[in-house]
Amino acid sequence: MFTGIIQAVGQVRRLEPRGGDVRLTIGSGKLGLAGASLGDSIAVNGVCLTAVTLAADAFAADVSRETLSLTTLGGLTTGSPVNLEPALTLSTPLGGHLVSGHVDGVGQVLERREDGRSWRLRIAAPPELARYIAHKGSICVDGVSLTVNAVDGACFELNIVPHTLDETIIAGYRTGTRVNLEVDLIARYLERLLLGERAANPSGGASGGGLTREFLAEHGFGR
């Protein structure tokens, strides 16, 4: 588990293809690795990866074929900057929100504009994630815990304060930039709970029918 509070911006040093998978070697920047151990989880642009080698200022992690296809990690190149966060501990302040490091989909930056010293971003999410994105709710973008300022269908807006621009890769976003998205995990579990016994049916699975307007109306969630 993570909090969505980025601890450092690292840099991809090496990409080694290994039978369809890739081993990433990442310079850790200011992220201290002195207390890290092999097998520790480190979020890279919001993707939970397992450290398989450790050095004083770098670590390596294997990225599966599925992760490469379902996240933006497949588009990284040598020199790419990446957001880094170590797994939280019981003593870690929960400054963001609970983040699993399991990406739900890839979004795209539609617009970037200045707003005082902050930036406003408009991002398009995959349509199937729209029901999990709420005004003033939380969303994780490339591992960064952010508050949703506005929602319009599958598009949402964010306000990025100067500190976040300084401490993450968001300052490098441009129109068209692809970003990893993880929705609030409480919303995902709430959907499953609302399904009740239907959750055991194949059509009620996460990739199946799920909640419908008719189902919600039947159970009093609507007019």
Short mmCIF file of C-alpha atoms in Angstrom, two decimals:
data_model
loop_
_atom_site.label_atom_id
_atom_site.label_comp_id
_atom_site.label_asym_id
_atom_site.label_seq_id
_atom_site.Cartn_x
_atom_site.Cartn_y
_atom_site.Cartn_z
CA MET A 1 0.00 0.00 0.00
CA PHE A 2 1.01 3.59 -0.68
CA THR A 3 -0.23 7.10 0.11
CA GLY A 4 0.22 8.87 -3.24
CA ILE A 5 2.77 11.27 -1.71
CA ILE A 6 5.80 11.11 -4.01
CA GLN A 7 9.14 10.84 -2.20
CA ALA A 8 11.47 11.37 -5.16
CA VAL A 9 11.74 11.66 -8.91
CA GLY A 10 14.00 8.94 -10.25
CA GLN A 11 15.33 8.22 -13.73
CA VAL A 12 15.30 5.12 -15.89
CA ARG A 13 18.89 3.95 -16.35
CA ARG A 14 18.40 0.71 -18.21
CA LEU A 15 15.70 -1.40 -19.86
CA GLU A 16 16.58 -5.06 -20.41
CA PRO A 17 14.15 -7.19 -22.44
CA ARG A 18 13.88 -10.63 -20.86
CA GLY A 19 11.72 -13.09 -22.75
CA GLY A 20 8.82 -10.70 -23.27
CA ASP A 21 9.19 -9.03 -19.89
CA VAL A 22 11.46 -6.11 -19.06
CA ARG A 23 13.85 -5.49 -16.21
CA LEU A 24 13.92 -1.80 -15.30
CA THR A 25 16.90 -0.27 -13.53
CA ILE A 26 15.95 3.04 -11.95
CA GLY A 27 18.14 5.66 -10.33
CA SER A 28 16.44 6.50 -7.06
CA GLY A 29 17.20 10.23 -6.96
CA LYS A 30 16.77 11.52 -3.41
CA LEU A 31 14.86 8.41 -2.31
CA GLY A 32 16.98 6.78 0.37
CA LEU A 33 17.55 3.06 -0.19
CA ALA A 34 19.77 2.45 2.86
CA GLY A 35 16.95 0.72 4.74
CA ALA A 36 15.48 -1.05 1.72
CA SER A 37 15.55 -4.82 1.28
CA LEU A 38 15.19 -7.16 -1.66
CA GLY A 39 11.50 -7.83 -2.24
CA ASP A 40 10.38 -4.40 -1.04
CA SER A 41 7.58 -2.71 -2.96
CA ILE A 42 8.27 0.62 -4.66
CA ALA A 43 5.68 2.48 -6.69
CA VAL A 44 7.00 3.70 -10.06
CA ASN A 45 4.60 6.17 -11.69
CA GLY A 46 1.90 4.61 -9.54
CA VAL A 47 2.72 0.99 -10.43
CA CYS A 48 3.70 -1.27 -7.54
CA LEU A 49 6.96 -3.02 -8.45
CA THR A 50 9.17 -5.42 -6.48
CA ALA A 51 12.85 -4.57 -6.01
CA VAL A 52 14.94 -7.51 -7.25
CA THR A 53 18.35 -5.83 -7.00
CA LEU A 54 19.49 -2.90 -4.86
CA ALA A 55 22.42 -0.51 -5.05
CA ALA A 56 23.21 2.63 -3.07
CA ASP A 57 21.36 4.86 -5.53
CA ALA A 58 19.37 2.52 -7.77
CA PHE A 59 17.13 -0.52 -7.84
CA ALA A 60 15.91 -2.94 -10.48
CA ALA A 61 12.45 -4.43 -10.89
CA ASP A 62 10.92 -6.88 -13.34
CA VAL A 63 7.87 -5.65 -15.26
CA SER A 64 5.56 -8.32 -16.62
CA ARG A 65 4.09 -8.34 -20.10
CA GLU A 66 0.64 -7.59 -18.67
CA THR A 67 1.89 -4.57 -16.73
CA LEU A 68 3.68 -3.28 -19.82
CA SER A 69 0.47 -3.49 -21.82
CA LEU A 70 -1.89 -2.02 -19.20
CA THR A 71 0.22 0.92 -17.95
CA THR A 72 2.50 3.58 -19.35
CA LEU A 73 5.65 1.73 -18.22
CA GLY A 74 5.92 0.14 -21.66
CA GLY A 75 6.59 3.60 -23.09
CA LEU A 76 9.52 4.44 -20.81
CA THR A 77 12.94 4.97 -22.35
CA THR A 78 16.43 5.42 -20.93
CA GLY A 79 16.46 8.77 -19.15
CA SER A 80 12.70 8.95 -18.54
CA PRO A 81 11.88 10.61 -15.20
CA VAL A 82 9.56 8.62 -12.92
CA ASN A 83 7.69 9.28 -9.68
CA LEU A 84 8.85 7.08 -6.79
CA GLU A 85 7.22 6.16 -3.49
CA PRO A 86 8.19 3.37 -1.09
CA ALA A 87 5.46 1.28 0.52
CA LEU A 88 3.88 2.85 3.59
CA THR A 89 4.48 1.54 7.09
CA LEU A 90 2.25 1.68 10.17
CA SER A 91 4.10 4.86 11.18
CA THR A 92 3.77 6.59 7.78
CA PRO A 93 1.57 9.72 7.84
CA LEU A 94 -1.36 9.18 5.46
CA GLY A 95 -0.96 12.52 3.74
CA GLY A 96 -2.73 11.44 0.55
CA HIS A 97 -5.19 8.54 0.35
CA LEU A 98 -4.91 4.76 0.35
CA VAL A 99 -3.31 3.66 -2.92
CA SER A 100 -2.73 0.03 -3.92
CA GLY A 101 -0.31 0.56 -6.80
CA HIS A 102 -2.61 -1.42 -9.12
CA VAL A 103 -3.35 0.77 -12.13
CA ASP A 104 -6.97 0.76 -13.31
CA GLY A 105 -6.40 2.36 -16.68
CA VAL A 106 -4.42 4.85 -18.75
CA GLY A 107 -5.72 8.38 -19.23
CA GLN A 108 -4.60 11.22 -21.47
CA VAL A 109 -3.93 14.88 -20.75
CA LEU A 110 -6.34 16.97 -22.82
CA GLU A 111 -5.43 20.44 -21.59
CA ARG A 112 -2.89 22.20 -19.41
CA ARG A 113 -3.29 25.82 -18.41
CA GLU A 114 -1.81 28.14 -15.82
CA ASP A 115 -3.97 29.33 -12.93
CA GLY A 116 -1.95 31.75 -10.82
CA ARG A 117 1.09 29.79 -9.62
CA SER A 118 -0.77 26.51 -10.06
CA TRP A 119 -1.67 24.47 -13.12
CA ARG A 120 -5.06 23.22 -14.18
CA LEU A 121 -5.08 19.84 -15.93
CA ARG A 122 -7.95 18.26 -17.83
CA ILE A 123 -7.59 14.52 -18.25
CA ALA A 124 -9.69 11.97 -20.14
CA ALA A 125 -10.12 8.66 -18.33
CA PRO A 126 -11.21 5.37 -19.96
CA PRO A 127 -15.05 5.40 -20.07
CA GLU A 128 -15.30 2.35 -17.78
CA LEU A 129 -13.62 4.31 -14.97
CA ALA A 130 -15.94 7.32 -15.12
CA ARG A 131 -18.32 5.96 -12.46
CA TYR A 132 -15.49 5.87 -9.89
CA ILE A 133 -14.42 9.51 -10.34
CA ALA A 134 -16.28 11.98 -8.15
CA HIS A 135 -16.14 15.75 -7.62
CA LYS A 136 -13.85 16.42 -4.63
CA GLY A 137 -12.96 12.73 -4.51
CA SER A 138 -9.45 11.32 -4.72
CA ILE A 139 -7.64 9.91 -7.73
CA CYS A 140 -4.07 8.74 -8.23
CA VAL A 141 -2.29 10.03 -11.36
CA ASP A 142 1.13 8.50 -12.04
CA GLY A 143 1.30 7.68 -8.35
CA VAL A 144 0.31 11.18 -7.16
CA SER A 145 -2.69 11.50 -4.84
CA LEU A 146 -4.85 14.34 -6.17
CA THR A 147 -8.27 15.88 -5.56
CA VAL A 148 -10.77 15.97 -8.42
CA ASN A 149 -11.93 19.57 -8.94
CA ALA A 150 -14.52 18.95 -11.64
CA VAL A 151 -16.02 16.04 -13.57
CA ASP A 152 -17.60 16.00 -17.04
CA GLY A 153 -18.44 12.50 -18.20
CA ALA A 154 -15.16 10.56 -18.33
CA CYS A 155 -13.10 13.77 -18.18
CA PHE A 156 -11.95 15.38 -14.95
CA GLU A 157 -9.97 18.43 -13.86
CA LEU A 158 -7.18 18.80 -11.33
CA ASN A 159 -5.44 21.74 -9.69
CA ILE A 160 -1.70 21.16 -9.32
CA VAL A 161 0.00 23.34 -6.71
CA PRO A 162 3.60 24.58 -7.12
CA HIS A 163 5.04 22.08 -4.60
CA THR A 164 3.60 19.14 -6.56
CA LEU A 165 4.97 20.57 -9.80
CA ASP A 166 8.42 20.84 -8.20
CA GLU A 167 8.45 17.37 -6.63
CA THR A 168 6.87 15.14 -9.31
CA ILE A 169 6.98 14.54 -13.06
CA ILE A 170 3.73 16.45 -13.59
CA ALA A 171 5.64 19.58 -14.63
CA GLY A 172 6.60 17.66 -17.77
CA TYR A 173 3.02 16.90 -18.81
CA ARG A 174 1.89 18.19 -22.18
CA THR A 175 -1.32 17.79 -24.18
CA GLY A 176 -1.41 14.14 -25.20
CA THR A 177 0.70 12.82 -22.31
CA ARG A 178 -0.51 9.37 -21.22
CA VAL A 179 -0.84 8.83 -17.47
CA ASN A 180 -1.51 5.91 -15.16
CA LEU A 181 -4.79 6.19 -13.25
CA GLU A 182 -5.87 4.43 -10.08
CA VAL A 183 -9.33 5.22 -8.76
CA ASP A 184 -10.24 5.33 -5.08
CA LEU A 185 -10.19 1.72 -3.90
CA ILE A 186 -13.08 2.41 -1.50
CA ALA A 187 -15.28 3.17 -4.53
CA ARG A 188 -14.32 -0.16 -6.11
CA TYR A 189 -15.16 -2.13 -2.97
CA LEU A 190 -18.39 -0.20 -2.49
CA GLU A 191 -19.51 -1.24 -5.97
CA ARG A 192 -18.89 -4.90 -5.12
CA LEU A 193 -20.73 -4.58 -1.81
CA LEU A 194 -23.75 -3.03 -3.51
CA LEU A 195 -23.93 -5.99 -5.86
CA GLY A 196 -24.57 -8.28 -2.89
CA GLU A 197 -25.18 -11.88 -3.98
CA ARG A 198 -24.94 -10.83 -7.63
CA ALA A 199 -21.20 -10.37 -7.14
CA ALA A 200 -20.82 -14.18 -7.28
CA ASN A 201 -22.34 -14.32 -10.75
CA PRO A 202 -19.94 -14.12 -13.72
CA SER A 203 -21.92 -11.23 -15.18
CA GLY A 204 -21.46 -9.27 -11.96
CA GLY A 205 -17.66 -9.38 -11.97
CA ALA A 206 -15.37 -6.40 -12.32
CA SER A 207 -15.10 -6.95 -16.07
CA GLY A 208 -18.71 -7.99 -16.47
CA GLY A 209 -22.03 -6.24 -16.08
CA GLY A 210 -21.39 -4.66 -12.67
CA LEU A 211 -23.80 -2.05 -11.39
CA THR A 212 -26.48 -0.78 -13.73
CA ARG A 213 -28.88 2.15 -13.46
CA GLU A 214 -31.74 -0.34 -13.27
CA PHE A 215 -30.10 -2.28 -10.42
CA LEU A 216 -29.52 0.91 -8.40
CA ALA A 217 -33.11 2.10 -8.97
CA GLU A 218 -34.42 -1.30 -7.86
CA HIS A 219 -32.56 -0.92 -4.56
CA GLY A 220 -33.61 2.67 -3.86
CA PHE A 221 -30.59 4.52 -5.23
CA GLY A 222 -32.40 6.93 -7.52
CA ARG A 223 -35.74 8.51 -8.23
#
